[in-house]
Amino acid sequence: MIVADRKSLEEILTMVEEKKKILIVGCKGCVTVCNVGGSKEVEILASAIGIARKKSGSAIEIDQTIIERQCDTEYVDQLQESVMKYDAVISMACGVGPQFLSEAYPDQKFYPAVNTTFYGGAVAHGVWEERCAGCGTCVIHHYDGLCPVARCAKSLLHGPCGGSSQGICEVSKETACIWDTIVLKKMEQGRLEDLLVVKDPKDWRTARDGGPRRSIREELAD
Amino acid sequence: MNDMKSGSNLEKVLKAGHFAFTGECGPPKGANVDHLVKKFQYLKGNVDAVNMTDNQTAVVRLSSLAASHLMIDEGLEPNFQMVCRDRNRLAITSDILGAFALGIRNMLCLSGDHQTFGNHPEAKNVHDIDSMQLIRLATMMRDEGKFLNGDEIDVPPKLFVGAACNPFADPFEYRVHRLATKINAGADFIQTQCIFNMDKFRDFMKRVVDMGLHEKCYILAGVTPMKSAGMANFMSKFVPGMDIPDSLKQRMKGVDKEEQPEEGIKFALEQIEEFKSMEGVAGVHLMAIEWEERVPEIAERAGVLPRPAL
Amino acid sequence: MRLSYPPEVKIIQVPCTGRVDIIHLLNAVDDGADGVYVAGCLEGECHYRTGNLRTRKKVEYVKKVLKEIGIEPERVEMYNLSSAQGQRFAEIAHEMVERIKGLGPSPVRSDKAA
């Protein structure tokens, strides 16, 4: 799912500096799953902002709510009775949320409380890792179910580069070299020849490089 | 010599069966051409071609393309390096044409150290294509006279195309296969990363020879003379892809500070001597970065002078 | 034991400190507490195995949040002791009260001078 990290409290407090009455909206989707923007986190953020403003002597009224998803207008619409009553609204959803909110309620100011980072999954309790770069042309089956586009720091299609050492990427000791894993797997399973072919350069048009994308289900769209 | 791919001096030397001896030079961190030209004088006549690095370790310097052109003006032959980190296929193709138009005849295709190593870590990563695809692109432009999209090139660039190889990166067993793939992609010559672990390199070369790769491509062994024990430590820790055995570190530490440069050069000379007769090795690539002034002496003591004039 | 502890300490009992959440600690600060501490079992002796270990992490998180918003992280603390350690309990209470007295009233108290 989409993973995000909460912005620093300093940054969020600056966003609402002049505001007297705000709403914090959480999302029960991805940000709940990665524990950054669900109801618990909305409550904690509201509390932290409240305490900070009390300390600075500048009162603020904070309401909290959460909707099923902020990336669907049918849920975004549920806020219409309340959303205009505030000086500003903080969204704890991924980057999609505040934009959907801004489009639905153009006269309101929406602020993102999180920095959206990657598509990934939980590898351990409280730890998420990037797995997909959304390149639009999935070829993980050529690499035994592993994606070099997302997981190689240089997105190499013929790795590993000369900086791979003991299974670790040259970029950081915390980062595994995905090419090391791919190569070892191919060697183990007797499919090394797959890697010895020179592949054509990637068509990046299906990735973000080709421009903002759109996905249509012909059978559903009008 | 009709079947020359580029007609470069390096190509001629290798094709004639001589033991090649190439050097390296780093461009300035600015536009200080005078200092660069001074460095050239140490290399002139002592090597067959000089690599001109391309924003090495992601530290921004004068472009390899421009510096290579300046080198030609000074009467040396450049080996123009190009990394995939900083430019997309458009800029790459364009620069290859530019290089040829400016008289450059050798190029080295590299991925490039990640920009987080350098002095502008915030920069965007390009890596539109990787080094393997770059080798293929350059040879396709030369041999088929076509761009990546199949369009005809009016005057195809005739470059002698090289690639890098790091026998010391992991997984070790795979390195020789990756080298084979680079050769299949079209690499005419290979320069290895600097070698310090001779045992491992001997093992690597045995595999290379077993696979017959040395007959399809000229392999130059990389040598970097150690200036000091401190340099050995630094490279071990901070330069990606280094394998520096403890025995060498001890050897450097075992002599007084003033003696260390000479000890480092002695080790390099021992290596060069062994490479001259090592099966599969077609030459040596000497990387005396910021120590170019010792190249004439090293070349002399290594017995590789005079360089063939073809 | 008849040991005394300072009257400034108000005790809230929970079946396990694992029951204590980040929001409870923040609410305490928000509601005007000058300090709040969690007294849990000795590490390794939690009746519910990991309750006290999880809560230590929550306390660290709260300290970070307080630091970010300009409130002394020392106002919140976690201590570990066994239920048999009456002496230690009193000690901790005194220690925490002394610490808070040193820091002064919470900058968030509604009754502090503006």
mmCIF file with all atom_site columns, N, CA and C in Angstrom, chain A residues 184-207:
data_model
loop_
_atom_site.group_PDB
_atom_site.id
_atom_site.type_symbol
_atom_site.label_atom_id
_atom_site.label_alt_id
_atom_site.label_comp_id
_atom_site.label_asym_id
_atom_site.label_entity_id
_atom_site.label_seq_id
_atom_site.pdbx_PDB_ins_code
_atom_site.Cartn_x
_atom_site.Cartn_y
_atom_site.Cartn_z
_atom_site.occupancy
_atom_site.B_iso_or_equiv
_atom_site.pdbx_formal_charge
_atom_site.auth_seq_id
_atom_site.auth_comp_id
_atom_site.auth_asym_id
_atom_site.auth_atom_id
_atom_site.pdbx_PDB_model_num
ATOM 1  N N  . LEU A 1 184 ? 21.603 -14.379 -7.117  1.00 0.00 ? 184 LEU A N  1
ATOM 2  C CA . LEU A 1 184 ? 21.753 -15.612 -6.331  1.00 0.00 ? 184 LEU A CA 1
ATOM 3  C C  . LEU A 1 184 ? 20.568 -16.545 -6.571  1.00 0.00 ? 184 LEU A C  1
ATOM 4  N N  . LYS A 1 185 ? 19.395 -15.959 -6.654  1.00 0.00 ? 185 LYS A N  1
ATOM 5  C CA . LYS A 1 185 ? 18.204 -16.782 -6.885  1.00 0.00 ? 185 LYS A CA 1
ATOM 6  C C  . LYS A 1 185 ? 18.277 -17.457 -8.255  1.00 0.00 ? 185 LYS A C  1
ATOM 7  N N  . LYS A 1 186 ? 18.644 -16.676 -9.264  1.00 0.00 ? 186 LYS A N  1
ATOM 8  C CA . LYS A 1 186 ? 18.745 -17.232 -10.619 1.00 0.00 ? 186 LYS A CA 1
ATOM 9  C C  . LYS A 1 186 ? 19.808 -18.336 -10.674 1.00 0.00 ? 186 LYS A C  1
ATOM 10 N N  . MET A 1 187 ? 20.927 -18.083 -9.994  1.00 0.00 ? 187 MET A N  1
ATOM 11 C CA . MET A 1 187 ? 22.011 -19.079 -10.015 1.00 0.00 ? 187 MET A CA 1
ATOM 12 C C  . MET A 1 187 ? 21.562 -20.360 -9.318  1.00 0.00 ? 187 MET A C  1
ATOM 13 N N  . GLU A 1 188 ? 20.909 -20.167 -8.171  1.00 0.00 ? 188 GLU A N  1
ATOM 14 C CA . GLU A 1 188 ? 20.431 -21.313 -7.397  1.00 0.00 ? 188 GLU A CA 1
ATOM 15 C C  . GLU A 1 188 ? 19.447 -22.156 -8.185  1.00 0.00 ? 188 GLU A C  1
ATOM 16 N N  . GLN A 1 189 ? 18.592 -21.472 -8.954  1.00 0.00 ? 189 GLN A N  1
ATOM 17 C CA . GLN A 1 189 ? 17.533 -22.186 -9.645  1.00 0.00 ? 189 GLN A CA 1
ATOM 18 C C  . GLN A 1 189 ? 17.884 -22.500 -11.083 1.00 0.00 ? 189 GLN A C  1
ATOM 19 N N  . GLY A 1 190 ? 19.172 -22.347 -11.410 1.00 0.00 ? 190 GLY A N  1
ATOM 20 C CA . GLY A 1 190 ? 19.647 -22.745 -12.735 1.00 0.00 ? 190 GLY A CA 1
ATOM 21 C C  . GLY A 1 190 ? 19.100 -21.922 -13.878 1.00 0.00 ? 190 GLY A C  1
ATOM 22 N N  . ARG A 1 191 ? 18.793 -20.644 -13.611 1.00 0.00 ? 191 ARG A N  1
ATOM 23 C CA . ARG A 1 191 ? 18.241 -19.819 -14.683 1.00 0.00 ? 191 ARG A CA 1
ATOM 24 C C  . ARG A 1 191 ? 19.120 -18.602 -14.965 1.00 0.00 ? 191 ARG A C  1
ATOM 25 N N  . LEU A 1 192 ? 20.420 -18.769 -14.763 1.00 0.00 ? 192 LEU A N  1
ATOM 26 C CA . LEU A 1 192 ? 21.341 -17.656 -14.953 1.00 0.00 ? 192 LEU A CA 1
ATOM 27 C C  . LEU A 1 192 ? 21.253 -17.071 -16.365 1.00 0.00 ? 192 LEU A C  1
ATOM 28 N N  . GLU A 1 193 ? 20.991 -17.922 -17.351 1.00 0.00 ? 193 GLU A N  1
ATOM 29 C CA . GLU A 1 193 ? 20.977 -17.416 -18.743 1.00 0.00 ? 193 GLU A CA 1
ATOM 30 C C  . GLU A 1 193 ? 19.986 -16.279 -18.930 1.00 0.00 ? 193 GLU A C  1
ATOM 31 N N  . ASP A 1 194 ? 18.930 -16.259 -18.103 1.00 0.00 ? 194 ASP A N  1
ATOM 32 C CA . ASP A 1 194 ? 17.937 -15.172 -18.209 1.00 0.00 ? 194 ASP A CA 1
ATOM 33 C C  . ASP A 1 194 ? 18.598 -13.813 -18.092 1.00 0.00 ? 194 ASP A C  1
ATOM 34 N N  . LEU A 1 195 ? 19.646 -13.752 -17.278 1.00 0.00 ? 195 LEU A N  1
ATOM 35 C CA . LEU A 1 195 ? 20.259 -12.461 -16.994 1.00 0.00 ? 195 LEU A CA 1
ATOM 36 C C  . LEU A 1 195 ? 21.335 -12.086 -18.006 1.00 0.00 ? 195 LEU A C  1
ATOM 37 N N  . LEU A 1 196 ? 21.727 -13.030 -18.845 1.00 0.00 ? 196 LEU A N  1
ATOM 38 C CA . LEU A 1 196 ? 22.860 -12.762 -19.726 1.00 0.00 ? 196 LEU A CA 1
ATOM 39 C C  . LEU A 1 196 ? 22.433 -12.164 -21.058 1.00 0.00 ? 196 LEU A C  1
ATOM 40 N N  . VAL A 1 197 ? 21.141 -11.903 -21.191 1.00 0.00 ? 197 VAL A N  1
ATOM 41 C CA . VAL A 1 197 ? 20.628 -11.294 -22.409 1.00 0.00 ? 197 VAL A CA 1
ATOM 42 C C  . VAL A 1 197 ? 20.588 -9.788  -22.189 1.00 0.00 ? 197 VAL A C  1
ATOM 43 N N  . VAL A 1 198 ? 20.958 -9.018  -23.211 1.00 0.00 ? 198 VAL A N  1
ATOM 44 C CA . VAL A 1 198 ? 20.916 -7.562  -23.059 1.00 0.00 ? 198 VAL A CA 1
ATOM 45 C C  . VAL A 1 198 ? 19.503 -7.089  -23.380 1.00 0.00 ? 198 VAL A C  1
ATOM 46 N N  . LYS A 1 199 ? 18.842 -6.506  -22.394 1.00 0.00 ? 199 LYS A N  1
ATOM 47 C CA . LYS A 1 199 ? 17.454 -6.087  -22.598 1.00 0.00 ? 199 LYS A CA 1
ATOM 48 C C  . LYS A 1 199 ? 17.378 -4.704  -23.218 1.00 0.00 ? 199 LYS A C  1
ATOM 49 N N  . ASP A 1 200 ? 16.302 -4.470  -23.952 1.00 0.00 ? 200 ASP A N  1
ATOM 50 C CA . ASP A 1 200 ? 16.094 -3.151  -24.534 1.00 0.00 ? 200 ASP A CA 1
ATOM 51 C C  . ASP A 1 200 ? 15.888 -2.121  -23.437 1.00 0.00 ? 200 ASP A C  1
ATOM 52 N N  . PRO A 1 201 ? 16.257 -0.881  -23.727 1.00 0.00 ? 201 PRO A N  1
ATOM 53 C CA . PRO A 1 201 ? 16.003 0.184   -22.753 1.00 0.00 ? 201 PRO A CA 1
ATOM 54 C C  . PRO A 1 201 ? 14.520 0.240   -22.401 1.00 0.00 ? 201 PRO A C  1
ATOM 55 N N  . LYS A 1 202 ? 14.242 0.617   -21.175 1.00 0.00 ? 202 LYS A N  1
ATOM 56 C CA . LYS A 1 202 ? 12.874 0.638   -20.689 1.00 0.00 ? 202 LYS A CA 1
ATOM 57 C C  . LYS A 1 202 ? 12.078 1.765   -21.327 1.00 0.00 ? 202 LYS A C  1
ATOM 58 N N  . ASP A 1 203 ? 10.826 1.487   -21.576 1.00 0.00 ? 203 ASP A N  1
ATOM 59 C CA . ASP A 1 203 ? 9.927  2.522   -22.065 1.00 0.00 ? 203 ASP A CA 1
ATOM 60 C C  . ASP A 1 203 ? 9.339  3.198   -20.837 1.00 0.00 ? 203 ASP A C  1
ATOM 61 N N  . TRP A 1 204 ? 9.827  4.386   -20.556 1.00 0.00 ? 204 TRP A N  1
ATOM 62 C CA . TRP A 1 204 ? 9.398  5.087   -19.353 1.00 0.00 ? 204 TRP A CA 1
ATOM 63 C C  . TRP A 1 204 ? 8.088  5.853   -19.544 1.00 0.00 ? 204 TRP A C  1
ATOM 64 N N  . ARG A 1 205 ? 7.482  5.726   -20.720 1.00 0.00 ? 205 ARG A N  1
ATOM 65 C CA . ARG A 1 205 ? 6.245  6.463   -20.938 1.00 0.00 ? 205 ARG A CA 1
ATOM 66 C C  . ARG A 1 205 ? 5.126  6.025   -20.010 1.00 0.00 ? 205 ARG A C  1
ATOM 67 N N  . THR A 1 206 ? 5.168  4.741   -19.622 1.00 0.00 ? 206 THR A N  1
ATOM 68 C CA . THR A 1 206 ? 4.095  4.279   -18.739 1.00 0.00 ? 206 THR A CA 1
ATOM 69 C C  . THR A 1 206 ? 4.339  4.694   -17.292 1.00 0.00 ? 206 THR A C  1
ATOM 70 N N  . ALA A 1 207 ? 5.530  5.199   -17.031 1.00 0.00 ? 207 ALA A N  1
ATOM 71 C CA . ALA A 1 207 ? 5.854  5.687   -15.685 1.00 0.00 ? 207 ALA A CA 1
ATOM 72 C C  . ALA A 1 207 ? 5.474  7.157   -15.595 1.00 0.00 ? 207 ALA A C  1
#
